[in-house]
Amino acid sequence: MRRMKYKTITAAITIAIVAFILPCASILSSAGAGMSAASAAPTASTVVVDGRDIVFDAYNIAGYNYFKLRDLALQLDGSPKQFAVGWDEAGDSIAITSGSGYVAVGGEMMGKGAEAKLAAPTSSKIFLDGEQTWFEAYIIEGNNYFKLRDIGRALDFGVDWDGDRDMITIDTGKGYTEEGDDSSGDNSGKAKDSESQGPLPVPVGNTIYNNGGAVVQFGDCFYFSAEEYDAQSESYKYGIYVRREGDAEKYRLLETEWMSDHIYIIDDNLIATNWLDQHYAMHRINIINGEADLQFFVASINHVDYEAREIYYTKPFLGDEGLYKSNFDGSGEHFLCHVKYEFIHKEGDVIYLQDISFDGGATHYAVLYTMKSDGTGLAKLAEIPALHDDLEEYNYSGDDYIQHMELAPGWIYMTVGNHQGSAGFFFGGLARVRRDGSAAEWIMALESTEFFIMDGWLYYNATSDEPPNENVYGGQRISLGDLSVKEYLGSDIYSLLNCAGGRLYYDGSLDFDTSALRSRAAPGAPGTPGSAEDVLLFDWEWLPEFEHFYYSYFRNVQPDGGYVFFTIYVKGYVDQDGWRGHDEYVAHYRVRADGTGLTLINESNICPW
């Protein structure tokens, strides 16, 4: 077997210096985001820096030790991991420069707090070696305090915790390792029921992370849906699990009958859609104590509005079918419209729907509707003209459905068409409708339902019809300002998977056997290439070796707060039946945007042939 090159997987956010049970702290996209004022108690632990006992003015906030940034810089000055600290009052920013000597400004190492104090979130921007970065920091009496493990990780010095002696050790002669990392290389762990483990870690803050799939991160914990094969019973077990970074074990919160389609977290609630009694059901799990309850049967969760704390969902045919909304905890249910309308998108107070009440027989075109979020004002916005003439070579026929929608200034863009055949091939294309419904038009035929809008361009996957890349499937883009401006992005961008923050995320291999997840800067004006220096986020060589390997592909590629979350699928086949569509392996990963710190969230060998 060829095992993973990066099996010693470093966790990226396990930053507390506490004993066995750590609280799950919110991951922040900027200093202070989603944080609130907190009580800070003086840290009682002994601190040793390169063999020297040092008395720091440090505080413990919600189980995490925070050190004054300038105190750390002073004590590490002259060491291999020294760093400078700068302050830009006009720009309200803190600059950390690694490798530079520290210049004292006065006030460093001034006493040790003896009583609890109020800590306010730091709102200043933070730069590390000239690039804006993300730290969770607090201001206590005018000084900035940072988590010690955040700084240790950023500057790569050793941080250790000895619970028996209540001692924190800083060692600039070695590199940083995550707490609990024994370099065993196996983070998949063994599932345990949460009931036997006591209370789950308590989340801090209300920062929300959801990547649209069945894995989310909240604080330093991953929540995900998993399918595990039990060799003893020769059966599969499904459930919602939680695993803390650096912990080799995962804990089952809820046993389910199938894989959950979506997981959402807000406050201390986790909402998951699960298969139960031949229907989808929505479960709510209290992520503090692990208690779960059944909210109600649903056909699907269509939209989650975190700001308003609302869920939009469709109920199945149980006598009360239709589109509904309720509060995030399942209370305050409100009927919106009949089930003949399917939820597509929500922007502000406007919901976009399509009519799915096709009666069969004749071909029907997609019809787009709008409605207010309180269920009033249902009105037809536009009928999408058919693209069937452009699809004659595919022998296309059938009902058109809106598959994917994105809103842009003045226009609504969407893919419209149908999936046909046993493999579910998509037959359809790209269309757009004016926001006021005054015009609707087709743009082009497409082979994929997904597209991405960024910086005035629409990115999509298609087969190139222009030299020198005819008949090569890959990423392309079209200008929203002038639809006649279309560019092929290059044969090295085999399949676009997402666009965000000025970067393209794509599979950089034309060969299914060598899938590689990469990112690069998006091109600028027409004919201007983006940065050719791409970042390798994941390589097929880092996968285990499979006896029945057929091909691999990526899904749910989601950049989020300096990290990229993604799922990789490996398809296998069985010689006896000739079918090559079985999932042999599914794994969720997270990696830093610069390609470092690859973290395996969970892996499942679904087909144990």
XYZ file of C-alpha atoms in Angstrom:
609
model
C 0.000 0.000 0.000
C 1.199 3.518 -0.768
C 0.353 5.507 2.326
C -0.129 9.244 2.533
C 2.977 11.379 2.339
C 1.464 13.845 4.788
C 0.183 11.310 7.273
C 1.757 13.350 10.064
C -0.936 15.963 9.780
C -0.540 19.165 11.722
C -3.652 20.734 13.203
C -3.923 24.435 12.628
C -5.948 25.885 15.398
C -5.578 23.821 18.605
C -4.177 26.707 20.586
C -5.192 26.335 24.210
C -2.737 25.539 26.993
C -5.106 23.592 29.193
C -5.622 20.082 30.445
C -7.411 17.196 28.722
C -10.761 18.812 27.851
C -10.318 22.006 25.799
C -13.073 24.447 24.908
C -13.820 24.904 21.213
C -12.880 28.517 20.522
C -14.234 30.408 17.548
C -11.983 30.745 14.519
C -11.986 34.347 13.431
C -11.604 35.851 10.003
C -10.166 39.028 11.520
C -9.060 40.192 14.939
C -12.046 40.493 17.240
C -14.634 39.315 14.707
C -17.535 37.596 16.439
C -15.913 38.057 19.896
C -17.361 39.760 22.927
C -15.904 41.193 26.116
C -14.778 38.522 28.564
C -13.449 38.081 32.066
C -9.675 37.487 32.224
C -8.212 35.686 35.242
C -4.453 35.846 36.000
C -2.593 32.747 34.749
C -1.240 30.765 37.703
C 0.995 28.418 35.690
C 4.784 28.584 35.857
C 6.314 29.734 32.564
C 9.768 28.575 31.457
C 11.465 30.223 28.445
C 14.549 28.384 27.144
C 15.232 27.058 30.647
C 14.562 30.356 32.465
C 11.620 30.827 34.851
C 9.843 34.020 33.758
C 6.982 35.772 35.546
C 4.633 37.027 32.831
C 1.603 39.260 33.128
C -0.596 36.609 31.469
C -4.314 35.885 31.674
C -6.649 32.952 31.155
C -9.770 33.687 29.112
C -12.318 30.869 28.739
C -9.587 28.284 29.331
C -7.008 29.828 26.986
C -3.774 31.506 28.106
C -3.101 34.965 26.653
C 0.320 36.664 26.829
C 1.161 40.322 26.307
C 2.624 40.487 22.803
C 5.449 42.890 23.716
C 6.401 40.787 26.758
C 6.857 37.741 24.534
C 8.864 39.764 22.017
C 11.170 41.035 24.775
C 11.813 37.592 26.255
C 12.489 36.011 22.838
C 14.768 38.833 21.676
C 18.157 37.457 20.611
C 16.810 33.918 20.268
C 16.438 32.015 16.960
C 12.718 32.945 17.026
C 12.959 36.639 17.888
C 10.398 39.035 16.426
C 9.705 42.749 16.297
C 6.414 44.474 17.122
C 5.260 47.663 15.430
C 2.197 49.852 15.908
C 0.585 52.073 13.268
C -1.808 54.387 15.077
C -3.179 55.977 11.893
C -3.890 52.608 10.343
C -4.911 50.994 13.651
C -2.684 48.015 12.891
C -0.150 45.790 14.647
C 2.888 44.566 12.686
C 4.805 41.413 13.685
C 8.128 40.900 11.896
C 9.763 37.498 12.359
C 13.555 37.270 12.663
C 13.953 40.922 13.626
C 15.222 42.140 16.975
C 12.759 43.698 19.388
C 13.021 47.376 20.354
C 11.550 48.045 23.786
C 9.121 50.948 24.136
C 8.709 50.852 27.917
C 6.104 49.146 30.032
C 7.193 45.596 29.189
C 7.058 42.985 31.979
C 5.315 45.443 34.307
C 4.077 43.341 37.211
C 1.662 40.434 37.315
C -2.059 40.809 37.594
C -3.541 39.535 40.865
C -7.244 39.828 40.083
C -9.681 39.238 37.251
C -10.006 41.989 34.672
C -12.250 42.829 31.739
C -10.828 41.864 28.334
C -12.150 43.570 25.199
C -11.628 42.093 21.708
C -8.786 43.669 19.726
C -10.202 45.438 16.684
C -6.825 46.323 15.165
C -5.615 44.775 11.941
C -2.721 42.373 12.398
C 0.096 41.885 9.902
C 2.726 39.138 9.966
C 5.772 39.855 7.790
C 3.755 42.345 5.745
C 0.703 40.160 5.121
C -2.558 40.576 7.002
C -3.223 37.548 9.150
C -5.803 36.347 11.668
C -5.402 36.111 15.433
C -7.825 36.037 18.313
C -6.582 38.805 20.605
C -7.821 40.915 23.504
C -6.988 44.320 25.006
C -6.518 44.397 28.768
C -5.779 47.818 30.254
C -4.420 49.144 26.950
C -2.167 46.188 26.074
C -2.704 43.517 23.422
C -2.724 39.915 24.612
C -2.380 36.991 22.175
C -2.824 33.247 22.587
C 0.596 31.746 23.166
C 0.022 28.859 20.747
C -1.080 31.289 18.028
C 2.276 33.066 18.285
C 4.194 29.804 18.629
C 2.591 28.445 15.493
C 3.109 31.661 13.523
C 6.790 31.996 14.478
C 7.482 28.253 14.778
C 8.784 27.906 18.317
C 8.018 25.075 20.721
C 5.161 25.355 23.226
C 4.582 22.529 25.726
C 2.222 22.013 28.634
C 2.948 19.870 31.708
C -0.328 19.417 33.545
C 1.224 17.551 36.479
C 3.556 20.458 37.262
C 1.211 23.190 35.987
C 4.015 24.411 33.744
C 4.136 26.105 30.340
C 7.413 25.707 28.446
C 8.600 27.864 25.542
C 11.531 26.438 23.581
C 12.971 28.525 20.730
C 15.388 25.720 19.851
C 12.676 23.560 18.319
C 9.740 24.013 15.982
C 6.084 24.236 16.872
C 3.957 21.086 17.137
C 0.257 20.949 17.833
C -0.864 19.886 21.257
C -1.724 16.190 21.214
C 0.263 15.508 18.007
C 2.188 12.285 18.626
C 3.233 12.069 14.953
C 1.528 8.711 14.707
C 0.140 9.797 11.362
C -3.368 8.449 11.950
C -5.997 11.085 12.593
C -8.935 9.023 11.463
C -9.446 7.641 14.972
C -11.923 5.227 16.393
C -15.506 6.308 16.853
C -16.847 6.525 20.389
C -20.316 7.384 21.604
C -20.383 10.870 23.102
C -22.567 9.747 26.008
C -19.606 7.913 27.531
C -17.267 10.881 27.221
C -18.975 13.433 29.436
C -19.877 16.955 28.268
C -18.631 18.107 24.915
C -16.362 21.145 24.743
C -18.132 24.484 25.048
C -17.976 26.764 21.985
C -16.887 30.337 22.572
C -18.528 33.139 20.589
C -20.961 32.970 17.712
C -18.731 32.882 14.654
C -20.413 30.702 12.041
C -18.672 28.363 9.636
C -20.567 26.384 7.062
C -19.174 25.201 3.772
C -22.391 23.974 2.203
C -21.612 20.308 2.751
C -21.722 17.709 5.484
C -18.661 18.963 7.353
C -18.252 22.218 9.290
C -15.755 23.665 11.730
C -16.749 25.483 14.893
C -13.874 26.648 17.064
C -11.274 23.910 17.178
C -13.801 21.140 16.548
C -14.887 19.512 13.300
C -18.472 18.290 12.943
C -19.180 15.923 10.059
C -21.316 13.138 8.693
C -19.519 9.826 8.312
C -20.140 6.297 7.127
C -18.144 3.654 8.989
C -17.866 -0.028 8.112
C -18.096 -2.373 11.093
C -16.113 -5.484 10.162
C -17.469 -7.444 13.116
C -21.119 -7.008 12.138
C -20.303 -6.662 8.428
C -22.573 -3.642 8.254
C -22.328 0.127 7.866
C -22.885 2.646 10.631
C -23.823 6.240 9.885
C -23.864 9.243 12.136
C -22.931 12.812 13.020
C -19.500 12.951 14.626
C -17.267 15.519 16.290
C -13.476 15.500 16.467
C -11.213 18.081 18.017
C -8.050 19.076 16.211
C -5.088 17.113 17.465
C -7.367 14.413 18.909
C -7.018 11.010 17.261
C -10.567 9.978 18.164
C -13.966 11.075 16.981
C -17.169 10.914 18.987
C -20.587 10.083 17.662
C -23.273 12.627 18.523
C -26.134 11.014 16.644
C -26.633 7.673 14.903
C -28.440 8.071 11.585
C -29.831 5.786 8.905
C -27.790 7.385 6.138
C -25.266 10.099 5.422
C -26.444 13.614 6.281
C -26.722 15.966 3.325
C -26.062 19.174 5.233
C -24.851 20.313 8.621
C -25.319 23.839 9.951
C -24.093 25.369 13.225
C -25.162 28.569 14.902
C -24.818 29.495 18.570
C -24.823 26.135 20.368
C -27.131 24.333 17.933
C -26.211 21.948 15.162
C -28.907 21.268 12.559
C -28.571 18.226 10.277
C -30.820 16.618 7.678
C -30.913 12.843 8.089
C -32.755 9.926 6.519
C -35.285 8.531 8.993
C -38.287 6.272 8.502
C -38.214 6.626 4.697
C -38.177 10.425 4.920
C -35.668 13.173 5.560
C -35.798 14.501 9.084
C -34.231 17.558 10.657
C -32.379 16.898 13.911
C -31.097 19.506 16.327
C -28.085 18.650 18.468
C -26.957 20.703 21.436
C -23.200 20.766 20.866
C -22.513 21.546 24.524
C -24.033 18.404 26.012
C -24.617 16.274 22.915
C -28.378 15.969 23.408
C -30.337 15.493 20.183
C -34.008 15.891 19.366
C -36.107 15.430 16.229
C -37.567 18.709 14.998
C -39.769 17.507 12.142
C -39.736 15.642 8.866
C -38.486 17.673 5.903
C -37.871 17.070 2.228
C -34.816 19.318 2.286
C -33.327 22.371 3.958
C -33.305 24.979 1.209
C -31.604 27.926 2.863
C -30.115 28.995 6.187
C -30.180 32.697 7.071
C -27.648 33.005 9.885
C -28.189 36.715 10.452
C -31.943 36.327 10.903
C -31.563 32.931 12.657
C -34.012 31.372 10.177
C -34.228 28.138 8.188
C -36.134 27.715 4.924
C -37.149 24.139 4.168
C -39.537 21.980 2.159
C -41.785 19.470 3.890
C -42.568 16.098 2.279
C -45.963 14.828 1.274
C -47.389 14.216 4.748
C -50.490 16.373 4.476
C -48.706 19.656 5.174
C -46.361 19.752 2.194
C -44.975 23.091 1.107
C -42.186 25.596 1.615
C -41.780 26.787 5.207
C -39.511 28.874 7.351
C -38.862 28.756 11.082
C -36.395 29.982 13.640
C -33.098 28.166 13.719
C -34.170 26.081 16.726
C -37.313 24.912 14.910
C -39.745 27.271 16.646
C -42.024 29.811 14.968
C -42.864 27.734 11.890
C -44.468 29.742 9.067
C -45.994 28.426 5.814
C -44.747 30.275 2.708
C -46.179 28.585 -0.376
C -47.324 25.324 -1.943
C -44.872 22.581 -2.777
C -45.285 23.204 -6.535
C -42.708 25.988 -6.095
C -39.092 25.078 -5.426
C -36.783 27.371 -3.439
C -33.709 28.451 -5.447
C -32.146 31.518 -3.855
C -32.659 34.252 -1.253
C -31.289 37.786 -1.280
C -32.360 40.180 1.432
C -36.126 40.021 1.684
C -36.608 38.394 -1.739
C -36.953 34.656 -2.347
C -36.488 33.215 -5.842
C -38.495 30.110 -6.760
C -39.277 28.023 -9.822
C -42.460 26.243 -10.810
C -41.893 22.474 -10.784
C -45.479 21.410 -11.477
C -44.692 19.893 -14.891
C -47.400 17.558 -16.123
C -45.219 15.454 -18.457
C -45.721 14.932 -22.157
C -44.847 18.262 -23.753
C -41.586 20.059 -23.091
C -41.825 22.756 -20.462
C -39.553 25.693 -19.962
C -38.233 26.969 -16.653
C -40.315 29.700 -15.015
C -38.779 31.992 -12.412
C -40.840 33.511 -9.573
C -40.157 35.937 -6.746
C -41.761 36.206 -3.334
C -41.201 38.116 -0.116
C -39.651 36.210 2.763
C -42.920 36.401 4.721
C -44.707 34.423 1.992
C -46.525 37.362 0.365
C -46.167 38.855 -3.106
C -45.684 35.681 -5.145
C -45.241 36.784 -8.780
C -43.816 35.386 -12.008
C -40.602 37.177 -12.943
C -39.723 35.539 -16.265
C -39.985 32.485 -18.493
C -36.603 31.153 -19.584
C -36.549 30.547 -23.353
C -35.589 27.058 -24.510
C -32.136 26.128 -25.750
C -33.288 22.947 -27.422
C -32.227 24.013 -30.932
C -28.632 24.215 -29.719
C -28.890 20.739 -28.242
C -30.225 18.785 -31.194
C -26.953 16.905 -31.553
C -27.502 15.512 -28.054
C -31.058 14.385 -28.865
C -32.171 16.457 -25.919
C -35.748 16.602 -24.770
C -37.510 17.042 -21.473
C -38.367 19.586 -18.837
C -36.010 22.441 -18.025
C -35.097 23.137 -14.411
C -33.060 25.951 -12.940
C -30.009 24.178 -11.545
C -27.779 26.928 -10.151
C -28.274 30.689 -9.695
C -25.986 33.649 -9.015
C -26.999 37.303 -8.775
C -24.973 40.095 -10.380
C -25.603 43.825 -10.906
C -28.663 44.184 -13.136
C -28.922 40.472 -14.002
C -29.652 37.038 -12.586
C -27.490 34.279 -14.100
C -28.471 30.613 -14.004
C -27.889 27.229 -15.558
C -31.081 25.686 -16.883
C -31.585 22.197 -18.242
C -31.984 18.570 -17.301
C -30.017 15.544 -16.197
C -30.544 12.475 -18.348
C -29.196 8.967 -18.661
C -27.976 6.519 -16.041
C -24.882 8.664 -15.427
C -26.969 11.823 -15.004
C -25.390 13.836 -17.831
C -26.446 17.487 -17.841
C -28.108 18.868 -20.971
C -28.701 22.562 -20.785
C -26.947 25.868 -20.728
C -26.325 29.274 -19.244
C -29.111 31.877 -19.252
C -29.769 35.242 -17.681
C -32.787 37.323 -16.654
C -32.905 41.035 -15.875
C -33.569 41.764 -12.220
C -36.868 43.424 -13.157
C -37.863 40.541 -15.441
C -37.918 42.718 -18.576
C -35.630 40.403 -20.560
C -34.553 36.766 -20.487
C -32.024 35.204 -22.820
C -29.814 32.184 -23.345
C -26.070 32.712 -23.436
C -24.588 29.341 -24.391
C -24.917 25.595 -24.025
C -22.963 24.117 -21.116
C -21.947 20.662 -19.935
C -21.932 21.539 -16.227
C -24.509 23.015 -13.874
C -21.957 24.921 -11.781
C -20.474 28.352 -12.436
C -18.879 31.099 -10.344
C -19.019 34.900 -10.554
C -16.040 36.986 -9.462
C -14.885 40.516 -10.278
C -17.196 40.995 -13.266
C -16.448 37.600 -14.827
C -18.431 34.391 -14.939
C -16.231 31.286 -14.666
C -17.451 27.899 -15.889
C -16.373 24.497 -17.211
C -16.762 23.592 -20.863
C -15.033 21.995 -23.813
C -12.932 24.531 -25.662
C -13.983 25.144 -29.274
C -11.086 27.433 -30.171
C -7.466 26.654 -31.123
C -5.115 25.520 -29.797
C -7.296 23.730 -27.233
C -10.192 22.339 -29.265
C -12.056 19.490 -27.601
C -10.226 19.977 -24.298
C -12.501 20.233 -21.270
C -11.398 22.955 -18.891
C -12.018 26.275 -17.200
C -13.275 29.245 -19.177
C -14.657 32.680 -18.401
C -16.964 35.210 -20.001
C -17.199 38.933 -19.284
C -20.472 40.024 -17.690
C -19.979 43.463 -19.209
C -19.571 42.131 -22.754
C -20.703 38.551 -23.406
C -18.713 38.478 -26.627
C -15.491 38.486 -24.570
C -14.748 34.855 -23.735
C -11.443 33.289 -22.701
C -10.154 29.758 -22.278
C -8.034 29.638 -19.121
C -5.541 26.993 -20.174
C -5.244 23.233 -20.399
C -3.600 23.090 -16.967
C -6.886 24.213 -15.392
C -8.773 21.030 -16.082
C -11.860 21.676 -14.003
C -12.758 24.838 -12.070
C -14.053 24.012 -8.600
C -14.525 27.477 -7.090
C -13.515 31.141 -7.367
C -13.138 33.392 -4.348
C -10.988 36.234 -3.088
C -9.380 36.806 -6.485
C -8.243 33.179 -6.795
C -9.254 30.176 -8.859
C -9.509 26.735 -7.266
C -9.257 23.898 -9.751
C -8.231 20.364 -10.576
C -4.937 20.790 -12.376
C -4.794 17.395 -14.069
C -6.363 16.107 -17.276
C -5.915 12.575 -15.960
C -8.452 11.306 -13.415
C -5.715 9.110 -11.953
C -3.614 12.121 -10.982
C -6.138 14.628 -9.627
C -4.492 17.589 -7.936
C -6.283 20.432 -6.152
C -4.573 23.764 -6.897
C -5.215 27.490 -6.701
C -3.820 30.529 -8.492
C -4.540 34.202 -8.905
C -7.346 34.899 -11.363
C -6.447 36.651 -14.625
C -7.083 40.362 -14.929
C -8.225 42.178 -18.071
C -8.894 40.173 -21.267
C -5.746 38.454 -22.424
C -3.947 39.156 -19.165
C -2.971 35.900 -17.448
C -3.141 35.457 -13.722
C -0.172 34.405 -11.641
C 1.394 31.303 -13.153
C 2.698 30.344 -9.718
C -0.065 28.130 -8.482
C -0.387 26.632 -5.000
C -0.637 22.872 -4.622
C -3.284 22.151 -1.996
C -3.628 18.386 -2.426
C -1.989 15.786 -4.678
C -3.343 12.375 -5.638
C -0.059 10.805 -4.483
C -1.032 11.606 -0.899
C -3.973 9.197 -1.113
C -3.787 5.632 0.130
C -3.361 2.933 -2.507
C -6.596 1.250 -3.528
C -7.078 -2.192 -4.984
C -10.061 -1.088 -7.039
C -9.026 2.501 -7.808
C -10.711 3.933 -10.903
C -10.609 7.730 -10.570
C -10.794 10.516 -8.006
C -12.398 13.939 -7.946
C -12.972 16.905 -5.618
C -16.214 18.382 -4.304
C -17.258 21.131 -1.869
C -14.079 23.182 -2.310
C -14.699 26.118 0.015
C -12.152 28.807 1.007
C -12.951 30.059 4.500
C -10.946 32.325 6.820
C -7.478 31.581 5.469
C -8.195 27.876 4.964
C -9.627 25.725 2.179
C -12.046 22.922 2.993
C -12.675 20.168 0.449
C -13.879 16.614 -0.016
C -12.151 14.051 -2.206
C -13.930 10.997 -3.607
C -12.257 7.888 -4.984
C -14.380 5.779 -7.283
C -13.754 2.057 -7.544
C -15.281 -0.850 -9.409
C -16.064 -4.531 -8.979
C -14.820 -6.853 -11.708
C -17.808 -9.133 -11.344
C -20.438 -6.586 -12.272
C -18.330 -4.221 -14.359
C -19.761 -1.193 -12.563
C -17.239 1.593 -12.006
C -19.235 4.000 -9.918
C -18.785 2.821 -6.336
C -17.330 5.207 -3.765
C -14.318 3.360 -2.432
C -13.008 6.227 -0.335
C -14.352 9.590 0.843
C -12.346 12.039 2.931
C -12.827 15.580 4.227
C -9.741 17.792 4.437
C -8.719 21.270 5.432
C -5.532 22.996 4.287
C -4.113 26.474 4.693
C -4.456 28.746 1.670
C -0.691 28.601 1.140
C -0.788 24.792 0.854
C 0.621 24.031 4.312
C -0.969 22.376 7.331
C -2.975 19.711 5.525
C -5.468 18.367 8.073
C -7.450 15.173 7.613
C -10.858 15.754 9.173
C -12.262 12.299 8.482
C -11.783 9.447 6.038
C -14.050 6.523 5.231
C -13.339 3.390 3.262
C -16.898 2.922 2.151
C -16.448 -0.189 -0.011
C -14.358 -2.753 1.929
C -13.873 -5.169 -0.958
